[in-house]
XYZ file of C-alpha atoms in Angstrom:
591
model
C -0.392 15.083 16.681
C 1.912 18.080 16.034
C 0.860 19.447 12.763
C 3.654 21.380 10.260
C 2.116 24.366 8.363
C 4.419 23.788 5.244
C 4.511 27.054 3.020
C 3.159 24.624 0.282
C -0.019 23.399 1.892
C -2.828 26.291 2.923
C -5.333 24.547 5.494
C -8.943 25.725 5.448
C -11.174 25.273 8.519
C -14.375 23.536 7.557
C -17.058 22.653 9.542
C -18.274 18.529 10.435
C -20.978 17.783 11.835
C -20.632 16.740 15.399
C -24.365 15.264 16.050
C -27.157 13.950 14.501
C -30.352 16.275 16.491
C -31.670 18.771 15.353
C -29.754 21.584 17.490
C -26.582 20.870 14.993
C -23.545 20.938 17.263
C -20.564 21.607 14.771
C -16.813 20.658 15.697
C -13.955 22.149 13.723
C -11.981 19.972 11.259
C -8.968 20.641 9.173
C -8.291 19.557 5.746
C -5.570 20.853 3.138
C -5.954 23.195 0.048
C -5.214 20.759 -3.119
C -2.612 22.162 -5.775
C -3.613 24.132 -8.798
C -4.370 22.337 -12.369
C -1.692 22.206 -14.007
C -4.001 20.957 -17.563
C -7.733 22.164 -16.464
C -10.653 21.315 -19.145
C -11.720 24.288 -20.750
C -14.418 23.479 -23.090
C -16.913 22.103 -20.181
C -20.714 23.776 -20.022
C -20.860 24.228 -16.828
C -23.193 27.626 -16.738
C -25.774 24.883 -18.199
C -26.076 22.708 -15.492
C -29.224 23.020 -13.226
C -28.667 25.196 -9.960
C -27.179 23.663 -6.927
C -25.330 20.499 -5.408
C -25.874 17.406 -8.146
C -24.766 13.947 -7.070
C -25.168 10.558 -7.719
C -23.892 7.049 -6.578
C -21.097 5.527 -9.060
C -18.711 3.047 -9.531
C -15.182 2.577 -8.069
C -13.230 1.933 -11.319
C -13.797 5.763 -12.325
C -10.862 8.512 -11.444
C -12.673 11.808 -11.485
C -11.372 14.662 -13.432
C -11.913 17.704 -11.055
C -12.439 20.527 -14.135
C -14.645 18.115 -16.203
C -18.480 17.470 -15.411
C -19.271 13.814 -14.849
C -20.355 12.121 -18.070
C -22.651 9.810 -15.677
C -25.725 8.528 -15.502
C -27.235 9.947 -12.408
C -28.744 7.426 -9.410
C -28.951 8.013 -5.984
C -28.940 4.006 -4.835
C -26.007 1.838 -3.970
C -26.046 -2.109 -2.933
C -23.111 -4.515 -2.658
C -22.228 -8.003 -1.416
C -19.516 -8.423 1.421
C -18.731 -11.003 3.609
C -18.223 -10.950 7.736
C -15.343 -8.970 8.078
C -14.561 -7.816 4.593
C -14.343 -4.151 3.658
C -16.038 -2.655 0.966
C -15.614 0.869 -1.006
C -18.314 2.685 -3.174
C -17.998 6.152 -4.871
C -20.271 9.177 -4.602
C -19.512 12.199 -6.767
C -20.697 15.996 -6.485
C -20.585 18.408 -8.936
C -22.030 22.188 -8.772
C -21.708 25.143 -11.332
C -21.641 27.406 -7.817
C -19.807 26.973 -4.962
C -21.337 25.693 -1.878
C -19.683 26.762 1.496
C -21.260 24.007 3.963
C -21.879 20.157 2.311
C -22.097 17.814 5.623
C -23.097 14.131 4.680
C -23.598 11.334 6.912
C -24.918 7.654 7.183
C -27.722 6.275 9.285
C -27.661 2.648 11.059
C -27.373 -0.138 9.470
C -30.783 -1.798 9.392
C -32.123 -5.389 8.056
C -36.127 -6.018 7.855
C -35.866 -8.655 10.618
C -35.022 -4.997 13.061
C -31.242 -6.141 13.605
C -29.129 -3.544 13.427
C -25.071 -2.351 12.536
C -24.124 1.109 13.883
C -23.512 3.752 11.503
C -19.547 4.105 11.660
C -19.131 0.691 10.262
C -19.265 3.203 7.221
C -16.395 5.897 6.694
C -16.367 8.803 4.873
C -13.691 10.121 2.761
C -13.423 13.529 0.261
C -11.180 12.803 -2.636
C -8.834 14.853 -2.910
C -6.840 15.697 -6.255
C -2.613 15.341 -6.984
C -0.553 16.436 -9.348
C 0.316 13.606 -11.479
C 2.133 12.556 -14.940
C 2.250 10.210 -17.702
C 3.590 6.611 -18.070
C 5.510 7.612 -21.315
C 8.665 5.785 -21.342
C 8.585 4.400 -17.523
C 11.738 4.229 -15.910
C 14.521 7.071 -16.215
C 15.067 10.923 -15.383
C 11.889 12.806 -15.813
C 12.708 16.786 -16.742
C 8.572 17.868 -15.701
C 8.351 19.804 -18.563
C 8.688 16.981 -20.998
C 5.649 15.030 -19.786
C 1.862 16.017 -19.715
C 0.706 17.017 -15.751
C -2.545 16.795 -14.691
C -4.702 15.826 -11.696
C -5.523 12.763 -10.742
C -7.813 11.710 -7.800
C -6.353 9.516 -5.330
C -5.885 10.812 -1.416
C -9.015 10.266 0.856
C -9.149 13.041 3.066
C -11.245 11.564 6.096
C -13.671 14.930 6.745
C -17.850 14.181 6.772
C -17.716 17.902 5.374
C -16.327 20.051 2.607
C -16.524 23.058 0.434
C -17.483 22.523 -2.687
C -16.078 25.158 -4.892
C -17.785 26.231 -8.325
C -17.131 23.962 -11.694
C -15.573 21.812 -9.691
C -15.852 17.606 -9.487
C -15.592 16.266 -6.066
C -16.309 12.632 -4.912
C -16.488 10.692 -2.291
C -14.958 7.438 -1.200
C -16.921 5.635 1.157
C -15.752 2.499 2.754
C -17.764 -0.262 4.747
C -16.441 -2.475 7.414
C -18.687 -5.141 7.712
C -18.369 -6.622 11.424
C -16.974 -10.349 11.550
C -19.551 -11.388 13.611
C -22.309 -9.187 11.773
C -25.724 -11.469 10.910
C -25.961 -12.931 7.659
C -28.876 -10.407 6.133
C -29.563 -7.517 4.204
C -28.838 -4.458 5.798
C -30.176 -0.713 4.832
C -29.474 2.890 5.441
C -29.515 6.149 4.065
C -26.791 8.190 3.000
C -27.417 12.003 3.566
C -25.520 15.447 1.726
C -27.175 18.470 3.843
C -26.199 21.287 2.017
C -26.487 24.979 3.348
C -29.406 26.934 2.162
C -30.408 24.026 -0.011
C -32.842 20.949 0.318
C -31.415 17.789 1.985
C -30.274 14.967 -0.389
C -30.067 11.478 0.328
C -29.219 8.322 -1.045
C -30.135 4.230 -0.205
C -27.163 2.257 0.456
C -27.942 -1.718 0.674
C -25.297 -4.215 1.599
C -26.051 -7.823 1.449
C -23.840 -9.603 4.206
C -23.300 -13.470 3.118
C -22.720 -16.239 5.970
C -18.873 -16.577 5.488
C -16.533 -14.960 7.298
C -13.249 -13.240 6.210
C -10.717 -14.001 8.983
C -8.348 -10.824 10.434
C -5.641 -9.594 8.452
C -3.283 -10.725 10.297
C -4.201 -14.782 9.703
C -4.684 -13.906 5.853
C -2.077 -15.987 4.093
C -0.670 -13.625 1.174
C 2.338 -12.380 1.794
C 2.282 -8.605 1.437
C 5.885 -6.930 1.152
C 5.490 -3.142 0.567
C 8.360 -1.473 1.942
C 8.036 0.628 4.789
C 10.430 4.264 4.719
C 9.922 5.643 8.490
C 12.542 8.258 7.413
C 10.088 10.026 5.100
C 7.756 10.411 7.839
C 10.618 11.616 10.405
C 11.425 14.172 7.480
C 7.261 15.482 6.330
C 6.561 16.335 10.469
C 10.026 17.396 10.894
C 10.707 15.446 13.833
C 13.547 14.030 15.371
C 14.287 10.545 13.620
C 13.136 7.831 16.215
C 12.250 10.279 19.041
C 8.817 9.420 21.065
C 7.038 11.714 18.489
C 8.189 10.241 15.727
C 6.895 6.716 16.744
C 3.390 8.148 17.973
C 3.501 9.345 13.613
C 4.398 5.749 12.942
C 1.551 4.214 14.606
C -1.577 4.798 12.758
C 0.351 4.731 9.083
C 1.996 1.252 9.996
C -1.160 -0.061 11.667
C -3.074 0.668 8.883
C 0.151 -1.460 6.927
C -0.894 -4.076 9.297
C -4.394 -4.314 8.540
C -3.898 -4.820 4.973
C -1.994 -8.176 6.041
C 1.141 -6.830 5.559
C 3.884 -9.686 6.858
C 7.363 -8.048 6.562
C 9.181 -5.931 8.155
C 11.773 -3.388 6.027
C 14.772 -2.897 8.155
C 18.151 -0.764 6.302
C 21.205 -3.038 8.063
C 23.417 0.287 6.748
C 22.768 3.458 5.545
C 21.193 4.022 1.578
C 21.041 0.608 0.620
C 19.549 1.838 -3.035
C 22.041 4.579 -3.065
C 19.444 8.088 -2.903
C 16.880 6.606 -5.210
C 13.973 8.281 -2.697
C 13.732 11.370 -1.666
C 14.208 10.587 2.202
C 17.048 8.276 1.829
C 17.425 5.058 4.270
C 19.941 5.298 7.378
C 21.212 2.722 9.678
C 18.761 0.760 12.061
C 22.183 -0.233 13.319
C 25.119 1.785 14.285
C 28.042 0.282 13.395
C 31.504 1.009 14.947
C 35.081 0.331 14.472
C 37.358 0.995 17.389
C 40.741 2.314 17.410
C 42.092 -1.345 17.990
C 39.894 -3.119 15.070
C 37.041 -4.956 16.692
C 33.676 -4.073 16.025
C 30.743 -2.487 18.277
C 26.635 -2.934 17.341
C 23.945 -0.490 18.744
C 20.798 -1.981 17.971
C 18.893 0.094 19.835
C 16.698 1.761 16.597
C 16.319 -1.686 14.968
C 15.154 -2.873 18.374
C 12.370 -0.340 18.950
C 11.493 -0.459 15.122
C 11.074 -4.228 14.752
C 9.320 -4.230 18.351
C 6.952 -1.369 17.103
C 6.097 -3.221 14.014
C 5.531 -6.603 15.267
C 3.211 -4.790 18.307
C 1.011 -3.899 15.307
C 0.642 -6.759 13.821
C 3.574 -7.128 11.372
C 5.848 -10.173 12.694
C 6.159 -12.859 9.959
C 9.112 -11.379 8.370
C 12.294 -8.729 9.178
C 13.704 -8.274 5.727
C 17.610 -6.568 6.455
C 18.979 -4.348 3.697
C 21.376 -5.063 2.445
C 24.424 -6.933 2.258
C 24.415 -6.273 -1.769
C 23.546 -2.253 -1.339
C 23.536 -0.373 -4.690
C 26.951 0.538 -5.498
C 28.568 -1.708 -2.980
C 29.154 1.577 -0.630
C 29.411 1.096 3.210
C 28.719 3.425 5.994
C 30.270 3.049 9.427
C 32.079 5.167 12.383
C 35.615 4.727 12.383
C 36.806 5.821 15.917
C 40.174 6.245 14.739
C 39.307 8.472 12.450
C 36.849 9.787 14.824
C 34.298 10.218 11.617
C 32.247 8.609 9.431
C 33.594 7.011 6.588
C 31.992 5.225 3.337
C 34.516 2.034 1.510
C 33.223 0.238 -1.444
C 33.800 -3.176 -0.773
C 32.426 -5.624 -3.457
C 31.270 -9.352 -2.097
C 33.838 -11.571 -2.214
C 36.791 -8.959 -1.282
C 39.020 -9.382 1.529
C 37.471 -5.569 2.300
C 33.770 -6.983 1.956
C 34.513 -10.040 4.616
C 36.224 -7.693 6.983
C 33.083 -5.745 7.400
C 30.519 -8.490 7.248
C 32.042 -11.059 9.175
C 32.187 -9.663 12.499
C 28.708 -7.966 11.959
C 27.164 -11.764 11.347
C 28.379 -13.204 14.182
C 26.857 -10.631 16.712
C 23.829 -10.254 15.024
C 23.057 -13.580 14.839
C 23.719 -13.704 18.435
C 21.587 -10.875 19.156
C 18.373 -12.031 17.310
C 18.750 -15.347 19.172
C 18.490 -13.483 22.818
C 15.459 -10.887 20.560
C 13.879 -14.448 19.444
C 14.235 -13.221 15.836
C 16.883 -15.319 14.640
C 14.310 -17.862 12.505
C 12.376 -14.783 10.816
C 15.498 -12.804 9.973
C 15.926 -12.702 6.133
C 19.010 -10.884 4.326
C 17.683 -8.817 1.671
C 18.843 -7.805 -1.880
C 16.966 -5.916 -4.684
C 17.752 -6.655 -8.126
C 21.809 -7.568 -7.351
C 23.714 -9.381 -10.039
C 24.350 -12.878 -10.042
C 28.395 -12.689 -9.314
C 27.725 -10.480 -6.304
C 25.114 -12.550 -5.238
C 27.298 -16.201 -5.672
C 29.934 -14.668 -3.578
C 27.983 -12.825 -0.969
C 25.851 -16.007 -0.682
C 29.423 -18.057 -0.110
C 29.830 -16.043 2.990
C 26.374 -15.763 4.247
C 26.267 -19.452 4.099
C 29.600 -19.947 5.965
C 28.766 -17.524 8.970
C 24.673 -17.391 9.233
C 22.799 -19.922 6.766
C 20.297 -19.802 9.541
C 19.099 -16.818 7.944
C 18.528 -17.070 4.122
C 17.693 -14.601 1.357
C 14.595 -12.557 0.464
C 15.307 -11.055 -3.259
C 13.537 -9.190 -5.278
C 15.176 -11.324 -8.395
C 15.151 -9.759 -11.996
C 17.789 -12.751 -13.118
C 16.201 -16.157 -12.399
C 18.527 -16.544 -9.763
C 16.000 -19.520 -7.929
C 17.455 -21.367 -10.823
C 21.014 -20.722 -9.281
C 20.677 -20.846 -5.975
C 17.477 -22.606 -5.494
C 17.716 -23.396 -1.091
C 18.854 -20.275 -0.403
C 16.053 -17.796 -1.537
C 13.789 -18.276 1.101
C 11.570 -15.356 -0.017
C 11.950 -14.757 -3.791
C 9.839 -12.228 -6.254
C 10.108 -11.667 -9.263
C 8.950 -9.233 -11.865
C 5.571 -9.180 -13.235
C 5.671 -10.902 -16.539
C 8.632 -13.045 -15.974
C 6.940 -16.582 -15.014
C 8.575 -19.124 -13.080
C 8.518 -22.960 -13.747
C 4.902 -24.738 -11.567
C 7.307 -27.134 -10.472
C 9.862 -24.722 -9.138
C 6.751 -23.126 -7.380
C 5.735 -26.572 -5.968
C 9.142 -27.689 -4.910
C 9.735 -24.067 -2.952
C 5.932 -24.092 -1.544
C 6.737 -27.761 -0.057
C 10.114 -26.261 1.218
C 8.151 -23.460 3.139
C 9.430 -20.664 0.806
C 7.623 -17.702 -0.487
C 7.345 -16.979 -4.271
C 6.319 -13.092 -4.923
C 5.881 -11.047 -7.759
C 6.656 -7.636 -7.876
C 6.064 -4.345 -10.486
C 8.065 -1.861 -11.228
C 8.322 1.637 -12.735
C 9.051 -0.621 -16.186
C 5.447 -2.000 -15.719
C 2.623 0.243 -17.430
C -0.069 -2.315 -15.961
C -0.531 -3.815 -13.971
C 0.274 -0.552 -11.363
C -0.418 1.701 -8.641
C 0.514 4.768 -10.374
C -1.326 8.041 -9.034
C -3.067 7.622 -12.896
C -2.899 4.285 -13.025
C -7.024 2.521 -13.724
C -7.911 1.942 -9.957
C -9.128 -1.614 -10.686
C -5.334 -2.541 -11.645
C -4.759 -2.390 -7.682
C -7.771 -5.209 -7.213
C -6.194 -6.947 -10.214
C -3.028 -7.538 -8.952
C -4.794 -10.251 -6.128
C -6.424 -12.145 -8.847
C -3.390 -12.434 -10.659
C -1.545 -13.514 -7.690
C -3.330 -16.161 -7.336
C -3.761 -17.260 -11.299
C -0.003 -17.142 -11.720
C -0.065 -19.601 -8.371
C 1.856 -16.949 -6.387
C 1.937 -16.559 -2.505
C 2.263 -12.331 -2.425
C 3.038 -9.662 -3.929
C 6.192 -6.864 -3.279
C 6.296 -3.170 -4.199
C 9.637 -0.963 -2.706
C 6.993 1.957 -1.984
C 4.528 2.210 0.739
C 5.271 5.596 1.758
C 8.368 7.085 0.305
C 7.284 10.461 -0.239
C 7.642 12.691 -2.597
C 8.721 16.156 -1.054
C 5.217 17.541 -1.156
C 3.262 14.605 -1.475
C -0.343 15.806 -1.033
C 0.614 18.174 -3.785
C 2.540 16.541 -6.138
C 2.890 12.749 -6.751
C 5.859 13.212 -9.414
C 9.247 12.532 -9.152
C 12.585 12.337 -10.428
C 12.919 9.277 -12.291
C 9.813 7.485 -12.024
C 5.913 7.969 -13.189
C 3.984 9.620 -10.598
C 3.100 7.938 -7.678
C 5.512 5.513 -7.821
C 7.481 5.788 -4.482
C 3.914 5.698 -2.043
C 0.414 4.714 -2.339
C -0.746 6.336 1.132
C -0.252 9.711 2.111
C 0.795 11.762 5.191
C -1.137 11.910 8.700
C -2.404 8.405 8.076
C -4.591 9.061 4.867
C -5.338 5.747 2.804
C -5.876 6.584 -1.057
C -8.148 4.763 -4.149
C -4.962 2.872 -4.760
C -4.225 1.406 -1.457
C -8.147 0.593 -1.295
C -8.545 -1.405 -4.233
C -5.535 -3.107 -3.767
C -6.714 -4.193 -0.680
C -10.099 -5.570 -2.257
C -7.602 -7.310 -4.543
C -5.593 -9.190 -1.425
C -9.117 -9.852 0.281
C -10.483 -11.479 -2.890
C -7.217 -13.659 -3.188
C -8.046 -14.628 0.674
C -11.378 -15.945 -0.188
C -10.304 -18.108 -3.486
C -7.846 -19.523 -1.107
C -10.989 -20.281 2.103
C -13.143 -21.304 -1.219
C -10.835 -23.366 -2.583
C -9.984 -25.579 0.421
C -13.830 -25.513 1.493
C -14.507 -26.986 -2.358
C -11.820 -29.281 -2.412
C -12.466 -30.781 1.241
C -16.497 -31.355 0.500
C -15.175 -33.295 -2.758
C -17.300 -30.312 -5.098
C -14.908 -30.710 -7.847
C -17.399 -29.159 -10.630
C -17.551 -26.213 -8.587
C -13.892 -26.090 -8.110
C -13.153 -26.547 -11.528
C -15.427 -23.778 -12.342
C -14.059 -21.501 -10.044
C -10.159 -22.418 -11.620
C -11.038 -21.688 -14.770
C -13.070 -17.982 -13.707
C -9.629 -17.295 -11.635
C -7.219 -18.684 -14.738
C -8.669 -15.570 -16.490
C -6.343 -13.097 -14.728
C -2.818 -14.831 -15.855
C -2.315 -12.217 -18.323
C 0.577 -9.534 -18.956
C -1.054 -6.948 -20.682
C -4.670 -4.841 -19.857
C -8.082 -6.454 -21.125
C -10.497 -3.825 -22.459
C -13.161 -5.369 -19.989
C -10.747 -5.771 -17.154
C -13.532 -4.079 -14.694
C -16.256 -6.417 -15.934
C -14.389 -9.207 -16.070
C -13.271 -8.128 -12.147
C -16.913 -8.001 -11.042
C -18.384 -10.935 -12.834
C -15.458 -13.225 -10.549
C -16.404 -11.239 -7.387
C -19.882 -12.579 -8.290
C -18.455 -16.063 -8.590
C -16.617 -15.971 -4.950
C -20.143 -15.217 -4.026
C -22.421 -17.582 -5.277
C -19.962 -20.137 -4.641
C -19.696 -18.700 -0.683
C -23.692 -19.104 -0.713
C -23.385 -22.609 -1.669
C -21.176 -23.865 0.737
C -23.568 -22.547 3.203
C-alpha cells in the first residue's frame, strides 16, 4: 500500500512485538503523530501519581480526555457476554506521569475449563488515537473555527499491539473480540498482557461468556444500512489516480469493512456534484455522458461498471442508489462535442431542457442494467428535494423507467404524496411516520429508514458525540419499527482527517466515521453493536413468537419500546446494558 508522507502527519517508528518466546523478535510498525491540543487541562496533578505505567480495564461509553488523568476506579478484570459470531469491544486505558518508550501488550488463547480452546487473534488490538474536534453549538451552518470551543476527542483506532506512551498523557485502548460462529457455547479465559520496558509486566483477566445462539454473517442481517460511500476522498488522501488499479486495491479493505457492518447499498453519482461541493472531495460522474455534434447521446459506463462490480464482490449487492436526477441546484455536467468542452445547464424537472437530458440517458441505462442484471436493484436517488421537483421528475421517471423507483432521503412527508413510488424512503430522526404507512410499505417490499443529520444533537456520530449514541441508534431502529438507518457520511474526509475532524459547515465529524488506510473508530464500533443488537431482537423475536412465548415477547416489547425517544436519557448507558442483558437471558431460554 503506497503510503503519502503529508507535511501534516509526522510518522514515528515503534516497535510490535512479532512473537510470543522469550528471544523477543520485534517487527517495525508505523503509526501517525496525533495533532496538538488545541484546549489541554492544566490544573491536573500529575507529579502525584505513583511512578510508572497505571492501567485498568473500563467501560466503552467513556471518551478519554488525553491531558486529564482518569477519574476511574482502577481494576484489572474484564468479562462480557457475546453470542457465535457477534463482535464485542472493551476499553483499557493507560496513564503515566513519565513517558514510557516501549508498551507492547498482547492476549493469550482463549481458554474454557473443559480445555477447549479459541486462538488469540479472535481479539484485536487498537491504540486510540486523539482528533481535533468541536462543539454541537448551533448544528448546521458555516463554522468560522474560531467561534467554537476545539478540543480532542478520542475516536480513531490505530491497529498497533505497541506504542509510546508519552508523559501526562491518557491513552486507551480499544479492544475488539470476534467471537467465531461456530465457537462452543462456554466460558472462555485469557490474559491480557502490557510489557513495559524496564518495568514489571502487567496483566489483566479477560472472560467472555459465549451463549448457544448464533449471530448469522453480515451480509444475511436484515437492517438496511445506507451510509454513503465517497471513493473520491480516498482517490484524493493517497493521491492516486481516480479509479486506477491502485486506487481500487485502497478501496478494498475500507469498503469491505462497509460490508461487514451489513451495509446493503451501493452510492453511485449518475453526474458530477450531485450536493453541489458540500464535501470536501466533491462527487464526479460514474458515467460519462456525451453529446455529439449531431444531438444523440453516448454512455461510458465503464467506472460505474467496475465500482458497482467491486462493491457487490464485497458483499454490498442489495441496493445501487444513483444520484441524482434532483442534484442540488438543478446543475448538469456533460461533454458537448460540439463545443468540444464540458459544459454545466441548469435544467429544472419538468423543463423541456430537463427531458432532453434525461430522456435519452433512461432509455440506455435501463437497457444497460438489464444486460449488467441490475435493472431490479437500481434505485434513483434524491436527498432532501422539494416536492414540485420531485412531482415532475417522478412524471418522467414513471413514463420512461418505473422499473426503477425512488430511494429518498425525505424531509417533507413525501410517502404521503407519492406513496408506490418511494421504494426506499428515510426520514429524519424525530419526524415519525404513520404504523400503518409502515405496514402497508413493509407488505409492499419497501424500505422505511431513518436518517440524522447535522440538525440532530443526539442521537449522533459526531467525533464528540457520547459513544453509546452509535449503539442507540439500533435500538431505536427497531422501537420506532424501522427497517435501517441512512447517514450521507461514511468516509468523506475532511482534508486532514486524522488531524482534524472539523469542517466547514457542520459539527466535527460529521462527513466520516472511519478514517484513512482502513482504520475503524469508537463511533463506527458502537454503531455496529447497535445494528447487531437490532439483528438479535429481530432472531428473538421470531424465535418467541414461533414457540407461542408471548409473556416473554411481551416483555422483551416493552424493554425495546424504551428507546422510541427524541431526546438523550440521563441513564441512556444503563438503560443500554440492562436490554443487552435482556437479549441474553431471553437467548438462554430459548436454548
Amino acid at each position: 500500500m503506497k503510503l503519502i508522507f503529508k507535511s501534516v502527519f509526522v510518522f514515528s517508528i515503534l516497535m510490535t512485538l512479532g512473537c510470543q518466546n522469550a528471544n523477543k523478535d520485534f517487527t517495525i510498525a508505523q503509526t501517525y503523530e496525533e495533532p496538538q491540543d488545541p484546549s489541554p487541562s492544566t490544573d491536573e496533578n500529575w507529579v502525584a501519581l505513583p511512578n510508572g505505567l497505571q492501567a485498568s480495564v473500563t467501560s466503552t461509553d467513556i471518551r478519554f480526555i488525553r491531558s486529564e488523568i482518569p477519574k476511574i476506579e482502577q481494576q484489572n478484570t474484564w468479562s462480557g457476554t457475546a453470542w457465535k459470531g457477534e463482535r464485542t469491544s472493551a476499553q483499557v486505558v493507560l496513564w503515566s506521569k513519565d513517558s514510557l518508550t516501549e508498551v507492547n501488550t498482547k492476549f493469550s488463547e482463549f481458554k474454557s475449563d473443559s480445555g477447549v480452546t479459541l486462538p488469540s487473534d479472535i481479539a484485536k488490538i487498537n491504540f486510540v488515537k486523539y482528533v481535533i474536534t468541536d462543539e454541537y453549538a448551533e448544528g448546521c451552518g458555516y463554522r468560522k473555527p474560531e467561534d467554537y470551543a476545539a478540543s480532542l476527542a478520542a475516536d480513531p483506532l490505530d491497529p498497533v499491539s505497541s506504542y509510546a506512551i508519552k508523559a501526562q498523557q491518557t491513552r486507551p485502548i480499544w479492544i475488539t473480540i470476534d467471537v467465531p460462529a461456530d465457537a462452543k457455547a462456554e466460558t472462555y479465559n485469557s490474559t491480557f498482557t502490557i510489557d513495559i520496558k524496564g518495568q514489571d509486566t502487567k496483566t489483566m483477566d479477560f472472560s467472555i461468556r459465549v451463549i448457544d445462539k448464533v449471530l448469522p454473517l453480515a451480509s444475511d442481517w436484515k437492517f438496511h444500512l445506507d451510509l454513503w460511500q465517497n471513493p473520491y476522498a480516498v482517490a484524493r488522501y493517497h493521491d492516486v489516480e481516480p479509479w486506477s488499479e491502485a486506487h481500487f486495491e485502497l478501496l478494498k479493505p475500507i469498503m469491505k469493512r462497509l460490508a461487514d457492518v451489513g451495509q446493503k447499498v451501493i452510492t453511485v453519482s449518475l453526474n458530477k456534484r450531485p450536493w453541489g461541493g458540500q464535501t470536501y472531495d466533491q462527487f464526479e460522474a460514474m458515467i460519462e455522458w456525451r453529446k455529439k455534434a449531431d444531438g444523440t447521446w453516448t454512455y461510458d459506463y465503464t467506472i460505474f461498471d467496475n465500482w458497482v462490480q467491486m462493491m457487490m464482490d464485497l458483499g454490498v449487492k442489495n441496493q445501487i442508489s444513483c444520484y441524482s436526477m434532483v442534484p442540488w441546484g438543478n446543475e448538469f455536467y456533460y461533454f458537448d462535442e460540439a463545443e468540444d468542452k464540458e459544459v454545466k445547464i441548469k435544467a429544472a424537472p419538468g423543463t423541456e431542457a430537463y427531458n432532453d437530458l434525461w430522456i435519452p440517458f433512461l432509455e440506455q441505462f435501463k437497457a444497460h442494467l438489464e444486460q449488467k442484471g441490475w435493472n431490479t436493484i437500481t434505485r434513483i436517488a434524491m436527498d432532501e428535494r422539494g416536492p414540485a421537483e420531485m412531482k415532475a421528475m417522478l412524471q418522467l421517471l414513471n413514463a420512461h423507467a418505473p422499473e426503477f423507483g425512488v430511494s429518498f432521503a425525505d424531509n417533507h412527508k413525501s410517502y404521503k404524496l407519492y406513496p408506490d413510488e418511494l421504494k426506499d424512503m428515510s426520514v429524519a430522526f424525530g419526524d415519525p411516520v404513520d404504523e400503518e404507512d409502515l405496514v402497508v410499505r413493509r407488505a409492499n417490499g419497501y424500505i422505511s429508514t431513518f436518517y440524522v443529520s447535522c440538525a440532530d444533537d443526539f442521537p449522533n456520530t459526531f467525533t464528540f458525540s457520547a459513544p453509546a449514541e452509535g449503539t442507540f441508534i439500533g435500538w431505536y431502529t427497531m422501537a420506532a419499527d424501522f427497517d435501517g438507518f441512512l447517514r450521507w457520511s461514511y468516509n468523506s474526509w475532511t482534508e486532514n482527517p486524522l488531524q482534524d475532524s472539523r469542517f466547514i459547515t457542520w459539527p466535527a465529524g460529521d462527513t466520516y466515521i472511519v478514517y484513512p488506510d482502513n482504520r475503524s473508530s469508537i463511533r463506527f464500533e458502537r454503531l455496529r453493536e447497535g445494528i447487531q443488537d437490532a439483528e438479535k431482537i429481530r432472531i428473538l423475536r421470531e424465535e418467541l413468537l414461533d414457540r407461542k412465548l408471548l409473556d416473554e415477547l411481551h416483555h422483551l416489547d416493552l424493554v425495546i419500546a424504551q428507546f422510541n425517544i427524541t431526546s438523550k436519557s440521563k441513564n441512556l448507558e444503563a438503560m443500554l446494558n440492562d436490554a443487552k442483558n435482556t437479549l441474553n437471558i431471553l437467548a438462554e431460554k430459548l436454548n
